[in-house]
Coordinates of C-alpha atoms in Angstrom, one line a residue:
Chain A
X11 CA 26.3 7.7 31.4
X12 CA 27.8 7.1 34.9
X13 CA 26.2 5.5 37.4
X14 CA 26.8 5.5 41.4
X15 CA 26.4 2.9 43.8
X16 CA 26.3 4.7 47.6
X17 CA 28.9 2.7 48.8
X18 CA 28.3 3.4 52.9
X19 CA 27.3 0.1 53.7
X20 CA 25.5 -3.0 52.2
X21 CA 26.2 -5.1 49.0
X22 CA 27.9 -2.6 46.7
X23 CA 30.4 -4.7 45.1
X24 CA 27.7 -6.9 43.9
X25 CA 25.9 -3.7 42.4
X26 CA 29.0 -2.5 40.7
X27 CA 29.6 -6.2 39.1
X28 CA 26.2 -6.2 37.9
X29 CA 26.3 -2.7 36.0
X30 CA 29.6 -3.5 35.1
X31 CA 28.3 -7.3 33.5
X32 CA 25.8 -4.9 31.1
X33 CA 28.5 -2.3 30.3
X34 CA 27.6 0.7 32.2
X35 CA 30.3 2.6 33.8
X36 CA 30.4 2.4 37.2
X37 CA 31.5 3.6 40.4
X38 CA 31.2 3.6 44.6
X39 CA 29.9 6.9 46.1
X40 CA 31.2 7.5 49.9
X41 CA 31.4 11.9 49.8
X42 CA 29.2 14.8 49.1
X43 CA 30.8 15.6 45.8
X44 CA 30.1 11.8 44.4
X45 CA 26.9 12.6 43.1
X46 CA 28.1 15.6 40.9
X47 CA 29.9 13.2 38.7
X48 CA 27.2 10.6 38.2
X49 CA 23.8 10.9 36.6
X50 CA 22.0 8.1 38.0
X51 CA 22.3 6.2 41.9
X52 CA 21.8 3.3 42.9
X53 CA 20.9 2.9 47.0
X54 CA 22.0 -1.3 47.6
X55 CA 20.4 -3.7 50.4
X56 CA 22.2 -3.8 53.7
X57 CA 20.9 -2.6 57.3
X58 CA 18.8 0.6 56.8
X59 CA 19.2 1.8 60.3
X60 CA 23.2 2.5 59.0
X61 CA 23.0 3.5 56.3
X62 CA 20.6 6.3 57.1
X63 CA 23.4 7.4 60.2
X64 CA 25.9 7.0 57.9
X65 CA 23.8 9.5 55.3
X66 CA 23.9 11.9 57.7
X67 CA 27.8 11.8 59.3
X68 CA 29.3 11.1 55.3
X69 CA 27.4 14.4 54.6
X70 CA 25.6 12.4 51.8
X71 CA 21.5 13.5 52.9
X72 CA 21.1 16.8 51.5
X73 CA 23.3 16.4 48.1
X74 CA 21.1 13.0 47.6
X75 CA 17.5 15.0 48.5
X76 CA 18.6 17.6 45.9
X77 CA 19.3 14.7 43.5
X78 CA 16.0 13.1 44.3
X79 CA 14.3 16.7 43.9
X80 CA 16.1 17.1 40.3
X81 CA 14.2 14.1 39.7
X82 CA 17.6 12.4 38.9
X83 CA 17.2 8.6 38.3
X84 CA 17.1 6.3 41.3
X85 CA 17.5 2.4 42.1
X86 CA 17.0 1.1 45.3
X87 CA 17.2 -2.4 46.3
X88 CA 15.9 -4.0 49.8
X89 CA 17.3 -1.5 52.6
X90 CA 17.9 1.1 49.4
X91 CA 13.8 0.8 49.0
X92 CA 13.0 1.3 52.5
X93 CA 15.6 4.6 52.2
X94 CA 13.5 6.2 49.6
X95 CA 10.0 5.5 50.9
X96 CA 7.6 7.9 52.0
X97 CA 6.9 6.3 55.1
X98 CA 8.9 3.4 57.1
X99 CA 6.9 1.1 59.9
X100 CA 9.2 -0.6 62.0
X101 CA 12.2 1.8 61.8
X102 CA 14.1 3.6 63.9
X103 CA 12.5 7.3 64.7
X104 CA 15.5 8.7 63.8
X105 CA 15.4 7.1 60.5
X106 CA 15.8 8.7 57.1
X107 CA 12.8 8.1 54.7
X108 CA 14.1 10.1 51.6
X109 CA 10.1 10.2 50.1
X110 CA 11.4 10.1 46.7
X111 CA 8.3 7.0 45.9
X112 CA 5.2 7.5 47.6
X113 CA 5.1 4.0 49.6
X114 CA 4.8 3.0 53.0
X115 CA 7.3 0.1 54.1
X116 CA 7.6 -2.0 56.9
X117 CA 11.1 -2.8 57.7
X118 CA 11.8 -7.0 57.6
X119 CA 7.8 -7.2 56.8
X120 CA 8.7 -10.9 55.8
X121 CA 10.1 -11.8 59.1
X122 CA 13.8 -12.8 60.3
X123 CA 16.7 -14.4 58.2
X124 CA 14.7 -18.2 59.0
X125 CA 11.6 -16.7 56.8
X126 CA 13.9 -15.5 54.0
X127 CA 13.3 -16.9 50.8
X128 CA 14.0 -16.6 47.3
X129 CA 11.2 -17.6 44.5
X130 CA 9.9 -16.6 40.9
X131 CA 8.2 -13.4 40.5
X132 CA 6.3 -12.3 37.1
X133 CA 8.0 -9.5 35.3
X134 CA 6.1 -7.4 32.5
X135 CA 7.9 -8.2 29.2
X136 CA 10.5 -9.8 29.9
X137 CA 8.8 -12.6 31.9
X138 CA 9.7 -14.5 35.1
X139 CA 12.8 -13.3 37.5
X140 CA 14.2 -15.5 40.2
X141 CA 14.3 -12.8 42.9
X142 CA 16.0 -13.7 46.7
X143 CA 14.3 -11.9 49.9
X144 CA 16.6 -11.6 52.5
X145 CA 14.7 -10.3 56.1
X146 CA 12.6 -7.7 53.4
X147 CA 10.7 -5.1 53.6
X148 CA 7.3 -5.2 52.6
X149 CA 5.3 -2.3 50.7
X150 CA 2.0 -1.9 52.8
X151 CA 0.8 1.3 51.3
X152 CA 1.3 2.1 47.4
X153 CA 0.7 6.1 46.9
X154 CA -0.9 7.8 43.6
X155 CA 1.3 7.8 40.7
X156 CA 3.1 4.6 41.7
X157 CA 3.3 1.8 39.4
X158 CA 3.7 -1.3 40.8
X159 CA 5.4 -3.6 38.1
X160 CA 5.9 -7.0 40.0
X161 CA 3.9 -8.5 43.0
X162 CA 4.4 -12.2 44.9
X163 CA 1.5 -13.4 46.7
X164 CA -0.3 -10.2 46.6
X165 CA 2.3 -7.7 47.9
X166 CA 3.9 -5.4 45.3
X167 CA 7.8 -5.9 45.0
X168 CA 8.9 -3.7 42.3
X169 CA 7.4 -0.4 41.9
X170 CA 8.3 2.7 39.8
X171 CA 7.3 6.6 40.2
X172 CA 8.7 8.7 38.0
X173 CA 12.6 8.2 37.8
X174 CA 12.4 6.2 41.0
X175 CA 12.5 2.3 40.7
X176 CA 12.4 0.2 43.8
X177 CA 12.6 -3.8 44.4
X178 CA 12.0 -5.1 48.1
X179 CA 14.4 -8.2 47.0
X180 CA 18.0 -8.4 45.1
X181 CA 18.6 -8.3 41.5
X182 CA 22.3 -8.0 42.2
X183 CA 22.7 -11.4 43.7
X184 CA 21.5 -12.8 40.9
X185 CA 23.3 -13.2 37.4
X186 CA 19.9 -12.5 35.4
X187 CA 20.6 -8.5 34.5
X188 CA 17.0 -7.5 33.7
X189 CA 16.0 -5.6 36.3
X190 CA 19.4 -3.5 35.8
X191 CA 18.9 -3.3 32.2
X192 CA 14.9 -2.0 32.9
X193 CA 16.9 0.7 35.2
X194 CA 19.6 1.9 32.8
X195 CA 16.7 2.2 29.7
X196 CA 14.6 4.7 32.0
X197 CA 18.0 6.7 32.9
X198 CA 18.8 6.9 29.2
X199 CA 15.3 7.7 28.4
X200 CA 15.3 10.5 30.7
X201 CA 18.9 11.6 29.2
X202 CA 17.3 11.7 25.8
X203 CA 14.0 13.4 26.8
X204 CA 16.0 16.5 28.6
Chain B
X39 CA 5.7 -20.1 40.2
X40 CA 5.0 -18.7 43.4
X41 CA 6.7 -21.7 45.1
X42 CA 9.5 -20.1 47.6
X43 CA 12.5 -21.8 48.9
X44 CA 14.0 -20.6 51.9
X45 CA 17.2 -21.5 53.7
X46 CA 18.9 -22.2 50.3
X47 CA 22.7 -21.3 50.3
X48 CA 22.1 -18.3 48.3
X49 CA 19.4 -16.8 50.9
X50 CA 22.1 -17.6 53.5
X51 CA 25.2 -16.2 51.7
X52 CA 22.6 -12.8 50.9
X53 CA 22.6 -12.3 54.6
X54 CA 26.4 -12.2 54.5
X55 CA 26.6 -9.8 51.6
X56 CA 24.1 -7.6 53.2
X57 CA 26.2 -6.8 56.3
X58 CA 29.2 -6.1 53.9
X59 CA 30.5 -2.9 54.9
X60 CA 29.3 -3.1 58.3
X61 CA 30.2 -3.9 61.9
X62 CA 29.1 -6.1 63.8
X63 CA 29.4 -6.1 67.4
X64 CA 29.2 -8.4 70.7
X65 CA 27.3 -7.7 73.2
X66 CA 26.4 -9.2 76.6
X67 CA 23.4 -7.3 77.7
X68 CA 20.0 -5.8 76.3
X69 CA 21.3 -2.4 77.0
X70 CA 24.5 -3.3 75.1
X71 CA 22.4 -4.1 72.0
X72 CA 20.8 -0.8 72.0
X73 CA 24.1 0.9 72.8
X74 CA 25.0 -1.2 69.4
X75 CA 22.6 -0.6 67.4
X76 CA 22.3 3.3 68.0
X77 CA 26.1 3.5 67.2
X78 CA 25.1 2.1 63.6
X79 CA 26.1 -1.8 64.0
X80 CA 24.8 -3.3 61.3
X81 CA 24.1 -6.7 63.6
X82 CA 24.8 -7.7 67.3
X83 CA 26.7 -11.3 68.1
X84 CA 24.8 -12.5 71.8
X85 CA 26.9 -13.9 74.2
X86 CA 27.5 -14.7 77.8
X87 CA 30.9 -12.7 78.0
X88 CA 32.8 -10.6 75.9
X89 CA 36.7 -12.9 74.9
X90 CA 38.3 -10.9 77.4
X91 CA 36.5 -12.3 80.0
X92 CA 36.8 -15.5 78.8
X93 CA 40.0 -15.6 78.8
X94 CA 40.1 -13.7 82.3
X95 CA 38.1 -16.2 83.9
X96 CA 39.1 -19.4 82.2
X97 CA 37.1 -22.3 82.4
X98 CA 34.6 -23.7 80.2
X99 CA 32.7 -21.2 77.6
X100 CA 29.4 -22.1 76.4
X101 CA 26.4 -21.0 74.3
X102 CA 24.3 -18.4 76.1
X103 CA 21.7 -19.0 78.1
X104 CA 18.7 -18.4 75.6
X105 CA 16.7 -16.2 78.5
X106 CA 19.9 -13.5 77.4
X107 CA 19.4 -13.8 73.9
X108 CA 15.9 -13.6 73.8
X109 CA 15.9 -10.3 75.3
X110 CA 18.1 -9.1 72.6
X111 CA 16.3 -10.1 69.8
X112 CA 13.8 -8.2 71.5
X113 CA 15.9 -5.2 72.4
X114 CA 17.3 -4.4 68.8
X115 CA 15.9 -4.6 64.7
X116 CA 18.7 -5.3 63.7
X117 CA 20.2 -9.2 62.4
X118 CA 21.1 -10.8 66.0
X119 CA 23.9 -13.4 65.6
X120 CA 25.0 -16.1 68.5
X121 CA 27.7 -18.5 69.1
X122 CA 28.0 -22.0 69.4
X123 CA 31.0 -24.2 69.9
X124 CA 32.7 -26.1 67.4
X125 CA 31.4 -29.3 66.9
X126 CA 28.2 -28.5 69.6
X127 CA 25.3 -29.2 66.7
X128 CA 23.0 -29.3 69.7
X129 CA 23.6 -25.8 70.6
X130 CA 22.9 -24.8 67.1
X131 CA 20.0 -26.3 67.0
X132 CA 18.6 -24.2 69.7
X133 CA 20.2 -21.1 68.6
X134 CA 18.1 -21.9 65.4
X135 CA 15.1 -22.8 67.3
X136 CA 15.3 -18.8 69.5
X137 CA 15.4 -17.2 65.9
X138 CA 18.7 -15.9 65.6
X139 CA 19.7 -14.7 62.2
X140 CA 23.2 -16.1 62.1
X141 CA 24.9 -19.1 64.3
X142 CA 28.9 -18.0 64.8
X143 CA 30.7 -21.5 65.2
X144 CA 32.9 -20.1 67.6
X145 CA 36.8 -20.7 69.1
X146 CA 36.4 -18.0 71.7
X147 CA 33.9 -20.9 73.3
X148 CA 35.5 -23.7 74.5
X149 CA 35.2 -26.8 71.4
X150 CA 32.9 -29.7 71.8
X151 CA 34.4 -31.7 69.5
X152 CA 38.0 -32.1 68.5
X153 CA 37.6 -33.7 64.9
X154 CA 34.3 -32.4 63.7
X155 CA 32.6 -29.5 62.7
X156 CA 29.1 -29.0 62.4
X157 CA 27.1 -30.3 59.1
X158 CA 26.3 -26.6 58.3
X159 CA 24.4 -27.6 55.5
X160 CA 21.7 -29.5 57.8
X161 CA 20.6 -26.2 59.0
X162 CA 18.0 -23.6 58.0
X163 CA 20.3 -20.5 59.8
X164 CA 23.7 -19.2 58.1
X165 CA 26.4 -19.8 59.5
X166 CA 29.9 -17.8 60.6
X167 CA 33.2 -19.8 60.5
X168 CA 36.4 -18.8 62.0
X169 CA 39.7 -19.3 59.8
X170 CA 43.6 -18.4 60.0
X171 CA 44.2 -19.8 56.8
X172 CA 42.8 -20.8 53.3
X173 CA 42.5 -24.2 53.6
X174 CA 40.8 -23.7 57.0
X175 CA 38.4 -21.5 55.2
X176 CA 37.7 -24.0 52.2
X177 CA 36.9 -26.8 55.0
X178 CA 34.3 -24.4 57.0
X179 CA 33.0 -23.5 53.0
X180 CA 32.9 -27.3 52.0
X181 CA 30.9 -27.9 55.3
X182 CA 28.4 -24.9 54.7
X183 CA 29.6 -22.1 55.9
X184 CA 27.9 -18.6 54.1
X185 CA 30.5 -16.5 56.1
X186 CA 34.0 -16.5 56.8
X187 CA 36.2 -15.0 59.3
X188 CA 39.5 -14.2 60.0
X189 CA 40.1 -15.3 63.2
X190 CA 42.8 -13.4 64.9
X191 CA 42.7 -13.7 68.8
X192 CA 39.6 -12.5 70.1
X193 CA 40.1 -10.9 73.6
X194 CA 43.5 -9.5 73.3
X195 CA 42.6 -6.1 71.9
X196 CA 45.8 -6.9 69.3
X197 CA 45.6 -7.0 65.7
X198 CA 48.1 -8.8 64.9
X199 CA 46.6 -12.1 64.7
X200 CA 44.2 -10.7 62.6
X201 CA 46.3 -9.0 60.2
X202 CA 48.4 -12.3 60.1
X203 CA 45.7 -14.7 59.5
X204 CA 44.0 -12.1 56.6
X205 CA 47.3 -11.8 55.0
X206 CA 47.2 -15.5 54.9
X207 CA 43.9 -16.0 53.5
X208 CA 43.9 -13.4 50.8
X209 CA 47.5 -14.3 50.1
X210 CA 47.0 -17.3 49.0
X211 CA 44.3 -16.7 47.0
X212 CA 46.0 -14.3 44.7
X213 CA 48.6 -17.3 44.6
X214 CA 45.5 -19.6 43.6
X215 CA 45.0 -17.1 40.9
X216 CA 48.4 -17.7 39.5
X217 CA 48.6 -20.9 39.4
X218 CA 47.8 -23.1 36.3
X219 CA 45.7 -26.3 36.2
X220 CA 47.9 -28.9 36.9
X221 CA 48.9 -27.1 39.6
X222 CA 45.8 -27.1 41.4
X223 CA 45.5 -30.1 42.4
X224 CA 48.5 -29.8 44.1
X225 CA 47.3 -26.9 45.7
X226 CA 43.7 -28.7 47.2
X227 CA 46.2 -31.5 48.5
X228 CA 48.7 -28.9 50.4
X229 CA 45.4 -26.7 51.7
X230 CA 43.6 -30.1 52.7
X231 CA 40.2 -28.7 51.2
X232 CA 37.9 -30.0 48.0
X233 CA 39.3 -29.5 44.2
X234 CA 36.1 -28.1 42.6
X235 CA 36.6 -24.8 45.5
X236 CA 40.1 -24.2 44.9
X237 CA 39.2 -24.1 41.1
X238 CA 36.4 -21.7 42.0
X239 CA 38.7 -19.6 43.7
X240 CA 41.4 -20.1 40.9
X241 CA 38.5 -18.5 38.8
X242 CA 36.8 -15.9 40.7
X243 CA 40.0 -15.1 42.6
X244 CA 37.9 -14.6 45.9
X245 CA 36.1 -16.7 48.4
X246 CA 32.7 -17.6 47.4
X247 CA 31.7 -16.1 50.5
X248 CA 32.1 -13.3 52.2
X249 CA 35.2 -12.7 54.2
X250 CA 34.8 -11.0 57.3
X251 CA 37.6 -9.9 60.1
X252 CA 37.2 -10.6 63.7
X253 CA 39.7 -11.0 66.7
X254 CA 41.7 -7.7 67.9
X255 CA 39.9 -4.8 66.1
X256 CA 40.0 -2.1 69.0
X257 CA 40.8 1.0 67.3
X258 CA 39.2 2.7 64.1
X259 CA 42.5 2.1 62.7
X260 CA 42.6 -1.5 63.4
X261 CA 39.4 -1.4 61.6
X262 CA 40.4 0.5 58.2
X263 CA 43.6 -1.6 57.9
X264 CA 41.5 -5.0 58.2
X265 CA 39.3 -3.6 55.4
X266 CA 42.3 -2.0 53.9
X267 CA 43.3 -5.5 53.4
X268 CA 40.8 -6.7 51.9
X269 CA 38.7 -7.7 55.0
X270 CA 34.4 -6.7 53.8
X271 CA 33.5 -6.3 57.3
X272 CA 34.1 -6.5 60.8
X273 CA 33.7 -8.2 63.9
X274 CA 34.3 -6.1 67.3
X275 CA 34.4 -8.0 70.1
X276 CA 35.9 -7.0 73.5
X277 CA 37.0 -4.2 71.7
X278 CA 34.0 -2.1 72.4
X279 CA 32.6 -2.1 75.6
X280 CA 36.1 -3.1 77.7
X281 CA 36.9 0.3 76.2
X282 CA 36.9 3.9 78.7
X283 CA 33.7 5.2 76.7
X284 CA 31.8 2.4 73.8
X285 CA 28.9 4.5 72.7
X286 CA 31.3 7.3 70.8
X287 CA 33.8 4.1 70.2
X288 CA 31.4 2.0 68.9
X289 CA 30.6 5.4 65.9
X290 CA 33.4 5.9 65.5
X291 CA 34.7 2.1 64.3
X292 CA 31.1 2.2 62.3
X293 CA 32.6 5.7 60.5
X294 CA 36.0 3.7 59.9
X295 CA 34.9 0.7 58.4
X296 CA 33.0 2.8 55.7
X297 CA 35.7 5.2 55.1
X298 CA 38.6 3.0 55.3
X299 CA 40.2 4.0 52.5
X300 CA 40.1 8.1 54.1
X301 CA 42.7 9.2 56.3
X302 CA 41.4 12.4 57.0
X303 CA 37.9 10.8 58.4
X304 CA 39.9 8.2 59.8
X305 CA 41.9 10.9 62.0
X306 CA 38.5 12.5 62.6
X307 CA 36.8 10.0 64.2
X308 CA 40.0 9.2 66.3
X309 CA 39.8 11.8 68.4
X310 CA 38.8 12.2 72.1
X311 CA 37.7 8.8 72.2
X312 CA 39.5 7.6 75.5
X313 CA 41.0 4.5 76.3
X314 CA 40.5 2.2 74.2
X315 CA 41.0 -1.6 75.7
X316 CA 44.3 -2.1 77.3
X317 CA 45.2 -4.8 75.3
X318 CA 47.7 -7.8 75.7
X319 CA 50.8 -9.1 74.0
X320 CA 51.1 -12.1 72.1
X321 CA 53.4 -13.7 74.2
X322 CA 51.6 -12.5 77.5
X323 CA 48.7 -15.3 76.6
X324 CA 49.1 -18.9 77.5
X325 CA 45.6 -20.0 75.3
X326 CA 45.9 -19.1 71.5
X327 CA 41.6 -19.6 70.5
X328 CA 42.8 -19.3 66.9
X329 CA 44.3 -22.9 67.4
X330 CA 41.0 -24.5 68.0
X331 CA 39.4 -25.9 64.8
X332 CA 40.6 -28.2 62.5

């Protein structure tokens, strides 16, 4: 199992190093042909607005809306969650919204960097996570067929559809790998059930 | 358990690693900001005037007036980041007050204090520190910096600086990485900065922040070889819009910086793109900004 980190903008590295900390094979995805060689993708945090221009001009959109329409696993984290919504408030018009999870977001719902914050959240299973909220999104609308696995005061902040998980904070920047680990078992899962 | 802490250094440094990758860009206008953020700038810096005026007009450089700054956090979604001078705590404190996302304690302003820095670590905002050399870095880290960057000599439209003060940094820390523990200690005492970070860095063989480039990026080239060097992201300054045309300019140094490593996109997005800023030799200049800072 391979997976990808789209490596156009945001906190890659810190994506690769935690895959890499719970032995899965790794790598940055910056062309169309990337995604042929992985089976699962991982869309980081950074600024939205780029990374969806940078989709676009890298030739990246269509290969990654065939992957999503494969039903090909997907993480993504902060600016990666607001890529693969259904609906973005807040955004640029011009903005991709990938629909891969059927959620409405709005973009920096939790205000500016001054009302950032980081704080425990309550995981199922595997119990508390200390997750960091850097200007986030916020999940305002949670479709049919979308589980929502972790909320703080109220708001859902980790959700799952299908092969599609999403976090409105950042398990990378933290050392605790159990958010990766709940994202590898699905992809193996799925590997195993086609 | 639902107790949040913000402004904690690992909310500040996330900022940072979030605009990895990225560009960020000054501006001096509303429009600007838009003109930024539509070319894909992953954050805007505010300020009065670009270095290359600065250094045109001389006199004394100064925060913005916070009327200007306002009206870019209103004009653009994206992080807005705004300079202070060294040393001016007061400055920062208003910059924190308007909301800005990241205070840049700057050399391209004119210092406010010639033996202190600000006590980064008494603010809620992240802060951006300027440095031509590793121990410079260490001392902006040790006072709270969550972002470094190479200085290089803003306004001149030259990279040299900046390739001279990156080559430093990240020099020396593969050095660092070499050395054994005995001989760390003499390393803090010849880079002047605190034991326990040079060990980090000994360790993790990077800084524990991010490391940005800044001063003299005015090509998409200039841009891929910062990164190329190990630069995460980049700082345009003047660069931009004391170019012919900055909208295409401004893509095409976003389109760079992501595929730095990509000659053939890099000789893509090269073309047609005018003038770029004239630009001005090393020993044309008679006030180095790098110098400032201590």
């Amino acid at each position: 199992m391979r997976v990808g980190v789209l490596a156009l903008q945001g906190a890659v590295h810190a994506h690769l190093g935690a895959l890499q900390r719970i032995g899965v094979d790794s790598c940055p995805l910056r062309r169309p042909g990337d995604l042929d060689a992985v089976d699962a993708v991982v869309i980081p945090g950074g600024e939205s607005t780029t990374m969806s221009m940078l989709l676009a001009s890298s030739e990246l959109l269509e290969p990654l809306r065939r992957f999503v329409a494969d039903g090909m696993p997907i993480f993504g984290t902060c600016a990666g969650m607001i890529v693969l919504a259904s609906e973005i408030e807040d955004g640029r018009d011009d903005q991709v919204a990938l629909g891969a999870i059927d959620i409405t977001v709005q973009r920096n719902g939790y205000g500016r960097q001054l009302q950032s914050f980081e704080t425990d959240v309550a995981l199922p299973e595997t119990g508390t996570f200390h997750a960091i909220f850097i200007r986030a999104p916020r999940v305002i609308r949670v479709g049919g067929g979308v589980e929502v696995l972790a909320h703080h005061r109220g708001d859902p902040v980790l959700l799952r559809q299908g092969s599609v998980l999403v976090a409105s904070f950042h398990p990378e920047l933290t050392n605790d790998p159990s958010i990766h680990e709940l994202f590898v078992n699905s992809v193996l899962r799925a590997g195993m059930a086609g | 358990m639902s107790s949040e802490s913000s402004a904690t250094f690992p909310v500040k440094r996330g900022l940072a690693e979030m605009l990895s990758g990225g560009v960020i860009m000054d501006v001096v206008t509303a429009e600007q900001a838009k003109i930024a953020e539509d070319a894909g700038a992953v954050a805007v810096m505010a300020l009065e005037r670009v270095p290359a005026d600065i250094r045109r007009d001389g006199g004394v450089a100064r925060m913005s007036d916070p009327d200007m700054i306002d009206g870019i956090i209103e004009a653009v979604s994206i992080p807005v980041m705004a300079k202070a001078r060294i040393g001016h705590f007061v400055e920062a404190q208003i910059l924190q007050s308007l909301g800005v996302d990241f205070v840049d304690e700057s050399e391209v302003l004119t210092p406010a204090d010639e033996t202190h820095h600000i006590d980064k670590f008494a603010f809620e905002v992240p802060f951006v520190c300027g440095a031509t050399n590793l121990g410079e870095a260490l001392r902006r880290i040790s006072e709270g910096a969550a972002m470094i960057r190479s200085k290089g000599e803003a306004g001149t439209g030259n990279i040299v600086e900046a390739v001279r003060h990156l080559r430093s940094i990240l020099g020396d820390i593969r050095k660092v990485g070499q050395a054994d523990s005995a001989e760390l200690f003499d390393w803090a005492k010849r880079l002047q900065a605190p034991l326990p970070l040079v060990q980090e860095i000994a360790q993790a063989g990077r800084l524990p922040v991010p490391l940005f480039c800044a001063g003299g990026i005015a090509t998409p080239a200039d841009a891929a070889m910062a990164m190329q060097l190990g630069a995460e992201a980049v700082f345009v300054g003047s660069g931009i819009f004391k170019s012919d045309d900055p909208a295409p300019r401004a893509r095409a140094i976003v389109e760079a910086t992501t595929h730095f490593n990509d000659p053939a996109v890099l000789a893509k997005v090269s073309r047609g793109l005018g003038a770029p800023m004239t630009g001005i030799g090393m020993d044309e200049i008679n006030q180095r900004y790098a110098e400032r800072g201590w």
